[in-house]
Amino acid sequence: MEARAAAIRAGDARELVWLVEHPPLYTAGASARMEDLLAPGRLPVHPSRRGGELTYHGPGQRVVYVMLDLERRGRDVRAFVRALEAWAILALAEFGVRGERRDGRVGVWVVRPDRPPRRDGAPAEDKVAAIGVRIRRWVSLHGMAINVEPDLGHFEGIVPCGLHGYGVTSLVDLGLPVTMADLDVALARTFPAAFPAARADPG
């Protein structure tokens, strides 16, 4: 990923999106706090240069590494993160899932009316897609993870993204028989709406 990003910046390679699946592990972003690792030794912990805190990656989760030239796409990191959220929301909508943003909580959330409300009276909600990025010389690295059918129990070993009191869900947990291939098709179909073509000339 680092090599590809460098090649994109040098003009020797095109933008690229990788759709991958990891073995079970935790990754620690630049803001990770080790006190949020609730079950040390449960899974390997890999340091990551992306933004964000601790998260889980594993089978049944689509990890999307996004290497885009932000020099040609506006040099706006906040807008890039919002575009990633929009992409996930559009892809989830292909399966009838209403993904939503939340101020102060990067990622995509779904309301759970089937569960008791939170202590503050707000509806229960779970995160279905996490986002963590790095920008190097205005080329993006890392990206997002969308839960299709991972082992949700592994999220109990950490405080996901440093957020206490919120759950994590998946498409299958929501009762949808979606496969990884189904999600990949939805991601490919909705990408152009979230990321219109970049300017041909960075100037």
C-alpha positions as a Markdown table, in Angstrom:
| # | Residue | x | y | z |
|---|---|---|---|---|
| 1 | Met | 0.0 | 0.0 | 0.0 |
| 2 | Glu | 2.8 | 2.4 | 0.8 |
| 3 | Ala | 4.6 | 1.6 | -2.4 |
| 4 | Arg | 1.4 | 2.0 | -4.4 |
| 5 | Ala | 0.7 | 5.4 | -2.8 |
| 6 | Ala | 4.2 | 6.6 | -3.6 |
| 7 | Ala | 3.8 | 5.5 | -7.2 |
| 8 | Ile | 0.5 | 7.3 | -7.4 |
| 9 | Arg | 2.1 | 10.5 | -6.1 |
| 10 | Ala | 5.0 | 10.1 | -8.6 |
| 11 | Gly | 2.5 | 9.7 | -11.5 |
| 12 | Asp | 3.6 | 6.1 | -12.2 |
| 13 | Ala | 0.4 | 4.4 | -11.1 |
| 14 | Arg | -3.3 | 4.9 | -11.2 |
| 15 | Glu | -5.6 | 5.3 | -8.1 |
| 16 | Leu | -6.6 | 1.9 | -6.7 |
| 17 | Val | -9.0 | 0.3 | -4.2 |
| 18 | Trp | -8.2 | -3.0 | -2.6 |
| 19 | Leu | -11.0 | -5.2 | -1.2 |
| 20 | Val | -9.3 | -7.5 | 1.3 |
| 21 | Glu | -10.1 | -9.9 | 4.2 |
| 22 | His | -7.8 | -10.3 | 7.2 |
| 23 | Pro | -7.2 | -13.1 | 9.6 |
| 24 | Pro | -8.5 | -12.4 | 13.2 |
| 25 | Leu | -6.4 | -9.5 | 14.7 |
| 26 | Tyr | -6.7 | -6.1 | 16.3 |
| 27 | Thr | -5.1 | -3.0 | 14.8 |
| 28 | Ala | -4.0 | 0.0 | 16.8 |
| 29 | Gly | -4.3 | 3.3 | 15.1 |
| 30 | Ala | -2.3 | 6.4 | 15.8 |
| 31 | Ser | -4.6 | 7.4 | 18.7 |
| 32 | Ala | -5.0 | 3.9 | 20.2 |
| 33 | Arg | -5.0 | 3.6 | 24.0 |
| 34 | Met | -3.8 | 0.3 | 25.4 |
| 35 | Glu | -6.3 | 0.5 | 28.3 |
| 36 | Asp | -8.9 | -0.1 | 25.6 |
| 37 | Leu | -7.4 | -3.5 | 25.0 |
| 38 | Leu | -9.8 | -5.4 | 27.3 |
| 39 | Ala | -8.5 | -9.0 | 26.6 |
| 40 | Pro | -4.7 | -8.9 | 26.1 |
| 41 | Gly | -3.4 | -12.0 | 24.4 |
| 42 | Arg | -6.8 | -12.9 | 22.9 |
| 43 | Leu | -5.6 | -11.9 | 19.4 |
| 44 | Pro | -2.5 | -10.4 | 17.8 |
| 45 | Val | -2.3 | -6.6 | 18.0 |
| 46 | His | -0.7 | -4.9 | 15.0 |
| 47 | Pro | 0.3 | -1.2 | 15.1 |
| 48 | Ser | -1.1 | 0.8 | 12.2 |
| 49 | Arg | -0.3 | 4.3 | 10.9 |
| 50 | Arg | -3.9 | 5.0 | 10.2 |
| 51 | Gly | -5.9 | 7.5 | 12.2 |
| 52 | Gly | -8.2 | 6.2 | 14.9 |
| 53 | Glu | -7.9 | 3.8 | 17.8 |
| 54 | Leu | -8.3 | 0.0 | 18.3 |
| 55 | Thr | -10.4 | -2.0 | 16.0 |
| 56 | Tyr | -10.9 | -5.6 | 15.0 |
| 57 | His | -10.4 | -7.1 | 11.5 |
| 58 | Gly | -11.2 | -10.7 | 10.6 |
| 59 | Pro | -12.9 | -13.1 | 8.3 |
| 60 | Gly | -16.4 | -12.0 | 7.3 |
| 61 | Gln | -15.4 | -8.3 | 7.3 |
| 62 | Arg | -14.7 | -6.5 | 4.1 |
| 63 | Val | -11.7 | -4.2 | 4.5 |
| 64 | Val | -11.5 | -1.5 | 1.9 |
| 65 | Tyr | -8.1 | 0.1 | 1.3 |
| 66 | Val | -8.5 | 3.3 | -0.7 |
| 67 | Met | -5.5 | 4.9 | -2.5 |
| 68 | Leu | -6.8 | 8.0 | -4.1 |
| 69 | Asp | -5.0 | 11.1 | -5.3 |
| 70 | Leu | -6.4 | 13.9 | -3.1 |
| 71 | Glu | -4.2 | 16.4 | -4.8 |
| 72 | Arg | -6.7 | 16.0 | -7.7 |
| 73 | Arg | -9.7 | 15.6 | -5.4 |
| 74 | Gly | -9.7 | 18.8 | -3.5 |
| 75 | Arg | -7.1 | 18.5 | -0.7 |
| 76 | Asp | -9.8 | 18.2 | 1.9 |
| 77 | Val | -9.3 | 15.4 | 4.4 |
| 78 | Arg | -12.7 | 15.9 | 6.2 |
| 79 | Ala | -14.5 | 15.8 | 2.8 |
| 80 | Phe | -12.6 | 12.6 | 2.0 |
| 81 | Val | -13.8 | 10.9 | 5.2 |
| 82 | Arg | -17.3 | 12.0 | 4.6 |
| 83 | Ala | -17.1 | 10.6 | 1.1 |
| 84 | Leu | -16.0 | 7.2 | 2.6 |
| 85 | Glu | -19.0 | 7.4 | 4.9 |
| 86 | Ala | -21.3 | 8.3 | 2.0 |
| 87 | Trp | -19.9 | 5.3 | 0.0 |
| 88 | Ala | -20.6 | 2.9 | 2.8 |
| 89 | Ile | -24.1 | 4.4 | 3.3 |
| 90 | Leu | -24.9 | 4.0 | -0.4 |
| 91 | Ala | -23.6 | 0.4 | -0.5 |
| 92 | Leu | -25.7 | -0.5 | 2.5 |
| 93 | Ala | -28.8 | 1.0 | 1.0 |
| 94 | Glu | -28.5 | -1.5 | -1.8 |
| 95 | Phe | -29.6 | -4.1 | 0.8 |
| 96 | Gly | -32.3 | -1.9 | 2.4 |
| 97 | Val | -30.1 | -0.9 | 5.4 |
| 98 | Arg | -30.2 | 2.7 | 6.5 |
| 99 | Gly | -26.7 | 3.7 | 7.5 |
| 100 | Glu | -26.3 | 7.0 | 9.2 |
| 101 | Arg | -23.5 | 9.5 | 10.2 |
| 102 | Arg | -23.1 | 10.7 | 13.8 |
| 103 | Asp | -21.4 | 14.0 | 14.8 |
| 104 | Gly | -18.2 | 13.2 | 16.7 |
| 105 | Arg | -18.3 | 9.5 | 15.8 |
| 106 | Val | -16.7 | 8.7 | 12.5 |
| 107 | Gly | -18.1 | 5.7 | 10.8 |
| 108 | Val | -21.6 | 4.4 | 9.8 |
| 109 | Trp | -24.3 | 3.6 | 12.3 |
| 110 | Val | -27.6 | 1.8 | 12.3 |
| 111 | Val | -30.4 | 2.4 | 14.7 |
| 112 | Arg | -31.6 | -0.7 | 16.6 |
| 113 | Pro | -35.3 | -0.3 | 17.5 |
| 114 | Asp | -35.4 | -3.9 | 18.6 |
| 115 | Arg | -33.3 | -3.1 | 21.6 |
| 116 | Pro | -33.9 | -0.9 | 24.7 |
| 117 | Pro | -32.8 | 2.7 | 24.4 |
| 118 | Arg | -29.6 | 4.0 | 25.8 |
| 119 | Arg | -29.4 | 5.4 | 29.3 |
| 120 | Asp | -29.7 | 9.0 | 28.0 |
| 121 | Gly | -33.0 | 8.0 | 26.2 |
| 122 | Ala | -31.4 | 8.0 | 22.8 |
| 123 | Pro | -32.2 | 5.0 | 20.6 |
| 124 | Ala | -29.8 | 2.0 | 20.7 |
| 125 | Glu | -27.5 | 2.0 | 17.7 |
| 126 | Asp | -24.6 | -0.1 | 16.5 |
| 127 | Lys | -21.6 | 0.6 | 14.2 |
| 128 | Val | -21.6 | -1.3 | 11.0 |
| 129 | Ala | -18.7 | 0.4 | 9.2 |
| 130 | Ala | -15.5 | 1.8 | 10.7 |
| 131 | Ile | -13.2 | 4.3 | 9.1 |
| 132 | Gly | -9.5 | 5.0 | 9.6 |
| 133 | Val | -7.3 | 6.8 | 7.1 |
| 134 | Arg | -3.9 | 8.2 | 6.6 |
| 135 | Ile | -2.9 | 10.8 | 4.1 |
| 136 | Arg | 0.7 | 10.8 | 2.8 |
| 137 | Arg | 1.7 | 13.6 | 0.3 |
| 138 | Trp | -2.0 | 13.9 | -0.5 |
| 139 | Val | -2.5 | 10.3 | -1.4 |
| 140 | Ser | -4.9 | 8.3 | 0.9 |
| 141 | Leu | -4.0 | 5.1 | 2.6 |
| 142 | His | -6.1 | 2.6 | 4.6 |
| 143 | Gly | -9.9 | 3.3 | 4.4 |
| 144 | Met | -12.8 | 1.5 | 6.0 |
| 145 | Ala | -14.1 | -1.9 | 7.2 |
| 146 | Ile | -17.7 | -3.1 | 6.7 |
| 147 | Asn | -19.1 | -5.9 | 8.7 |
| 148 | Val | -20.7 | -8.6 | 6.6 |
| 149 | Glu | -20.5 | -11.7 | 8.9 |
| 150 | Pro | -17.5 | -11.4 | 11.2 |
| 151 | Asp | -17.3 | -13.0 | 14.7 |
| 152 | Leu | -18.8 | -10.1 | 16.6 |
| 153 | Gly | -17.6 | -11.6 | 19.8 |
| 154 | His | -14.0 | -10.5 | 19.0 |
| 155 | Phe | -15.1 | -6.9 | 19.4 |
| 156 | Glu | -15.7 | -7.6 | 23.1 |
| 157 | Gly | -11.9 | -7.8 | 23.5 |
| 158 | Ile | -11.5 | -4.1 | 22.9 |
| 159 | Val | -13.3 | -0.8 | 23.2 |
| 160 | Pro | -14.0 | -0.4 | 19.5 |
| 161 | Cys | -12.7 | 2.9 | 18.2 |
| 162 | Gly | -12.5 | 4.1 | 21.8 |
| 163 | Leu | -16.2 | 4.5 | 22.1 |
| 164 | His | -17.8 | 3.2 | 25.3 |
| 165 | Gly | -21.4 | 2.1 | 25.4 |
| 166 | Tyr | -22.0 | 1.4 | 21.7 |
| 167 | Gly | -22.5 | -1.9 | 20.0 |
| 168 | Val | -21.2 | -3.4 | 16.7 |
| 169 | Thr | -23.3 | -5.1 | 14.2 |
| 170 | Ser | -23.1 | -6.7 | 10.8 |
| 171 | Leu | -25.3 | -7.3 | 7.8 |
| 172 | Val | -26.0 | -10.9 | 8.8 |
| 173 | Asp | -26.6 | -9.8 | 12.4 |
| 174 | Leu | -29.2 | -7.5 | 11.0 |
| 175 | Gly | -30.9 | -10.5 | 9.4 |
| 176 | Leu | -29.7 | -10.0 | 5.9 |
| 177 | Pro | -28.2 | -13.0 | 4.0 |
| 178 | Val | -25.6 | -10.9 | 2.3 |
| 179 | Thr | -22.3 | -12.4 | 1.1 |
| 180 | Met | -18.9 | -10.7 | 0.7 |
| 181 | Ala | -19.4 | -10.9 | -3.1 |
| 182 | Asp | -22.8 | -9.2 | -2.8 |
| 183 | Leu | -21.2 | -6.3 | -0.9 |
| 184 | Asp | -18.3 | -6.1 | -3.4 |
| 185 | Val | -20.9 | -5.6 | -6.2 |
| 186 | Ala | -22.7 | -2.9 | -4.2 |
| 187 | Leu | -19.4 | -1.1 | -3.5 |
| 188 | Ala | -18.4 | -1.2 | -7.2 |
| 189 | Arg | -21.8 | 0.1 | -8.2 |
| 190 | Thr | -21.9 | 3.0 | -5.7 |
| 191 | Phe | -18.3 | 4.1 | -5.9 |
| 192 | Pro | -18.8 | 6.7 | -8.7 |
| 193 | Ala | -21.6 | 8.4 | -6.8 |
| 194 | Ala | -19.4 | 8.9 | -3.7 |
| 195 | Phe | -16.2 | 9.7 | -5.6 |
| 196 | Pro | -16.8 | 11.5 | -8.9 |
| 197 | Ala | -13.9 | 11.5 | -11.4 |
| 198 | Ala | -10.9 | 13.5 | -10.3 |
| 199 | Arg | -9.7 | 16.5 | -12.1 |
| 200 | Ala | -7.3 | 15.7 | -15.0 |
| 201 | Asp | -5.0 | 18.6 | -14.0 |
| 202 | Pro | -4.1 | 19.1 | -10.3 |
| 203 | Gly | -3.5 | 22.8 | -11.0 |
